[in-house]
Amino acid sequence: MLKKLFSTGLAALAGILLLVPASEARTLDEIIKAGVIRVGVQPNLPGNSVLKPDGSWEGMDIEMGEAIAKSLGVKAEFVPSKSPQRVPILVSDQADIMLGGLTRNARRAKLIDYSLPTFTESQVVLTTSKRADLKSWKDFNRSDITLANVRGSVPAQWTRKNAPKAKEILFDSGADVVRAIGQGRADGSIAIIDNWLKFTKNYANVKWHVLPDTIYLGYWGIGMQKGNNSLRRWLNIWLYDFQSKNKHNALWEKWYGSPPAFPVVPTYYFP
């Protein structure tokens, strides 16, 4: 279904990129010479990455970024990158690579390059007991339903395409989406919720409900500026070594509390 996302998603992103001056990416050799790799991560995506009040970082993407930097023999510099900013940050050379749960899809691939898959994501419906009568995502395609999502995300585009009757409310983070649902401002969200469930604990009086059906299975990848082949090839080789030792699954379980539902299988083919 990812291939059927609204073309307006790409058009909107392309519009943003027109305002972003393109800069040539640093090659692998230039990153090593500089002694620093700039790693784009989300500032408020628990499990993946969180920028704490004291200025330090924590999360799965932080450990992964540090591991990449260590293998390169450089330091990792983390660049805060909210969902709508991830691709523009790469295009404008504010980061060398982008983690941050960056879903691989054909539309983004017109603008940036990807590594091999890092992790998977499964899109489901998060709602509350107030809408327990709705059994399928299709039941949320009604004019009396308000669906919340993260601005600029793939699930937001998917929801707009496949549940057009529902009202839409967009936010900058998953924490804001969960808050809107918990406060009753939205009926639910059709989204990737693996890294949102921690937020639901802030609303103990709300009876949360996740529909059991998986709508689609997607793949995250490490993003980089288009044409940066030396960096992409190195990352693919690094990923094979990292994943062959099951380190990716161990990281996921450490930060999410359970094994990934659909683990990525290492591939020895390095495009």
XYZ file of C-alpha atoms in Angstrom:
271
model
C 0.000 0.000 0.000
C 2.960 2.302 0.490
C 3.248 2.594 -3.290
C -0.253 4.139 -3.405
C 0.459 7.063 -1.079
C -0.815 10.449 -2.210
C 1.389 12.190 -4.703
C 0.650 15.335 -2.672
C 3.005 14.010 -0.016
C 5.945 14.217 -2.402
C 4.721 17.516 -3.804
C 4.589 19.042 -0.329
C 8.030 17.731 0.514
C 9.402 18.945 -2.801
C 7.918 22.366 -2.013
C 9.802 22.440 1.261
C 13.008 21.391 -0.452
C 12.756 24.292 -2.880
C 13.324 26.533 0.120
C 16.301 24.481 1.314
C 19.624 25.223 -0.376
C 21.170 21.969 -1.580
C 24.717 21.319 -0.428
C 27.069 18.581 -1.535
C 27.323 15.768 0.996
C 30.592 14.836 2.645
C 32.099 11.631 1.317
C 33.196 8.759 3.536
C 36.815 9.927 3.349
C 35.840 13.496 4.238
C 33.863 12.314 7.292
C 36.834 10.257 8.489
C 39.206 13.176 7.916
C 36.904 15.523 9.851
C 36.746 13.081 12.753
C 32.986 13.530 13.190
C 29.876 11.979 11.663
C 26.670 14.002 11.998
C 23.764 11.693 12.830
C 20.191 12.922 12.454
C 17.871 11.628 15.187
C 14.459 12.599 16.503
C 14.547 14.636 19.737
C 11.407 13.119 21.276
C 10.883 9.569 20.091
C 11.235 7.369 23.200
C 12.826 4.051 22.420
C 14.579 5.529 19.401
C 16.016 8.780 20.727
C 15.312 11.424 23.354
C 17.093 14.699 23.997
C 17.090 15.039 27.780
C 16.856 18.377 29.662
C 20.564 18.251 30.508
C 21.429 18.114 26.789
C 22.410 14.451 26.715
C 20.825 11.833 24.464
C 19.512 8.326 25.046
C 17.852 5.614 22.967
C 18.335 2.909 20.391
C 19.359 5.319 17.619
C 21.900 6.944 19.912
C 23.598 3.621 20.628
C 23.481 2.735 16.945
C 24.937 6.093 15.933
C 27.722 5.686 18.471
C 28.465 2.202 17.117
C 28.701 3.544 13.554
C 31.028 6.318 14.691
C 33.236 3.908 16.629
C 33.610 1.649 13.584
C 34.630 4.663 11.516
C 37.056 5.854 14.169
C 35.251 9.179 14.577
C 32.920 10.882 17.055
C 29.130 11.012 16.675
C 27.439 14.410 16.647
C 23.657 14.090 16.997
C 21.469 16.502 15.036
C 17.879 17.008 16.317
C 15.575 16.168 13.398
C 11.785 16.207 13.785
C 9.799 14.072 11.341
C 9.054 16.778 8.713
C 12.667 17.995 8.823
C 14.488 14.713 8.253
C 14.777 14.796 4.461
C 15.437 18.570 4.210
C 18.198 18.228 6.810
C 19.905 15.604 4.633
C 19.453 17.573 1.414
C 20.911 20.719 2.991
C 23.892 18.736 4.385
C 23.121 19.465 8.033
C 23.577 15.744 8.751
C 25.604 13.017 7.072
C 23.137 10.237 7.873
C 19.587 10.082 9.184
C 18.205 7.500 11.596
C 14.982 8.588 13.358
C 12.701 5.802 12.101
C 13.076 6.880 8.469
C 10.726 4.652 6.480
C 12.004 3.565 3.079
C 9.594 4.380 0.256
C 9.753 5.180 -3.431
C 8.775 8.815 -3.010
C 11.507 9.682 -0.549
C 13.941 7.670 -2.654
C 13.553 10.319 -5.382
C 15.119 12.789 -2.982
C 17.581 10.801 -0.840
C 19.390 7.455 -0.797
C 18.883 4.650 1.714
C 20.950 1.894 3.238
C 19.706 -1.670 3.485
C 16.852 -2.098 6.010
C 17.679 -1.497 9.657
C 14.372 -2.326 11.371
C 10.750 -2.982 10.469
C 7.586 -1.142 11.412
C 4.002 -2.338 11.471
C 1.119 0.072 11.061
C -1.898 -0.490 13.317
C -4.760 1.470 14.908
C -4.314 3.007 18.366
C -7.550 4.083 20.000
C -9.330 3.922 23.376
C -12.228 2.037 24.928
C -14.531 4.850 23.791
C -14.183 3.458 20.258
C -14.019 -0.228 21.161
C -17.030 -0.798 18.914
C -14.847 -0.144 15.859
C -13.144 -3.386 14.844
C -11.197 -2.416 11.717
C -9.279 0.587 10.436
C -11.984 0.882 7.780
C -14.519 1.573 10.515
C -12.621 4.787 11.305
C -13.312 6.181 7.831
C -16.271 8.243 9.038
C -16.983 11.961 9.180
C -17.584 11.834 12.945
C -14.089 10.425 13.556
C -10.946 12.505 14.154
C -7.608 10.803 13.496
C -4.344 12.234 14.783
C -0.910 11.716 13.277
C 2.589 13.125 12.924
C 2.989 15.842 10.330
C 5.016 14.726 7.290
C 4.979 11.027 8.179
C 4.157 8.103 5.899
C 1.205 6.945 8.089
C -0.294 10.444 7.899
C -0.226 10.277 4.103
C -1.605 6.731 4.152
C -4.449 7.735 6.459
C -5.343 10.737 4.308
C -5.515 8.463 1.264
C -7.367 5.516 2.781
C -9.631 7.159 5.372
C -10.570 10.397 3.595
C -13.874 10.853 5.430
C -12.215 11.156 8.833
C -11.143 14.543 10.146
C -7.372 15.004 10.369
C -5.329 16.635 13.102
C -1.532 16.750 12.773
C 1.236 17.188 15.342
C 5.023 17.345 15.421
C 5.573 14.238 17.557
C 4.063 10.955 18.685
C 3.872 12.322 22.224
C 1.510 15.031 21.001
C -0.587 12.478 19.092
C -1.020 10.292 22.178
C -1.839 13.358 24.281
C -4.588 14.376 21.848
C -6.134 10.902 21.980
C -5.788 10.687 25.760
C -7.441 14.081 26.189
C -10.283 13.137 23.846
C -9.383 15.591 21.103
C -8.889 12.679 18.671
C -10.500 9.253 18.425
C -7.335 7.422 17.467
C -4.391 7.168 15.125
C -3.500 4.854 12.259
C 0.248 4.814 12.666
C 3.469 3.106 13.657
C 3.009 2.995 17.412
C 5.964 0.863 18.630
C 7.706 3.968 19.909
C 4.531 5.689 21.144
C 3.268 3.172 23.680
C 5.475 4.604 26.424
C 3.500 7.839 26.191
C 0.216 6.071 26.988
C 1.479 5.477 30.535
C 1.011 9.205 31.149
C -2.752 8.690 30.895
C -3.418 5.912 33.371
C -7.145 6.700 33.503
C -7.504 6.011 29.763
C -8.221 2.469 28.591
C -6.048 2.141 25.499
C -6.892 -0.273 22.723
C -4.785 -1.481 19.786
C -6.591 -3.251 16.967
C -4.983 -6.641 16.272
C -4.696 -6.389 12.484
C -1.435 -5.206 10.904
C -2.212 -2.860 8.027
C 1.190 -2.970 6.380
C 4.792 -3.855 7.073
C 7.399 -1.224 6.297
C 11.165 -0.955 6.590
C 13.405 1.686 8.078
C 16.752 2.521 6.555
C 19.646 4.880 7.165
C 19.096 7.928 4.999
C 21.831 9.922 3.295
C 22.126 12.507 0.562
C 21.514 11.167 -2.942
C 24.632 9.991 -4.733
C 26.797 9.561 -1.637
C 27.795 6.079 -2.751
C 30.990 5.677 -0.750
C 29.108 6.257 2.504
C 26.139 4.098 1.459
C 28.328 1.122 0.523
C 30.264 1.310 3.777
C 27.051 1.497 5.808
C 25.614 -1.562 4.063
C 28.707 -3.603 4.898
C 28.628 -2.296 8.474
C 24.947 -3.220 8.778
C 25.569 -6.788 7.669
C 28.190 -7.234 10.369
C 26.012 -5.524 12.998
C 22.893 -7.520 12.152
C 24.702 -10.843 11.679
C 25.651 -10.614 15.363
C 21.974 -9.939 16.249
C 22.899 -6.565 17.696
C 19.967 -4.816 16.025
C 17.414 -7.109 17.664
C 19.180 -6.799 21.027
C 18.991 -2.997 20.786
C 15.275 -3.100 19.930
C 14.483 -5.389 22.856
C 16.549 -3.250 25.239
C 14.689 -0.053 24.408
C 11.204 -1.402 23.605
C 11.026 -4.187 26.157
C 10.190 -6.992 23.729
C 11.646 -8.503 20.524
C 10.687 -6.892 17.212
C 7.514 -8.347 15.725
C 9.185 -8.701 12.324
C 12.988 -8.901 12.675
C 15.168 -7.789 9.770
C 17.162 -10.657 8.249
C 20.778 -9.696 7.416
C 21.652 -9.669 3.731
C 25.128 -10.204 2.317
C 24.243 -8.402 -0.929
C 25.576 -4.848 -0.770
C 24.069 -2.670 -3.522
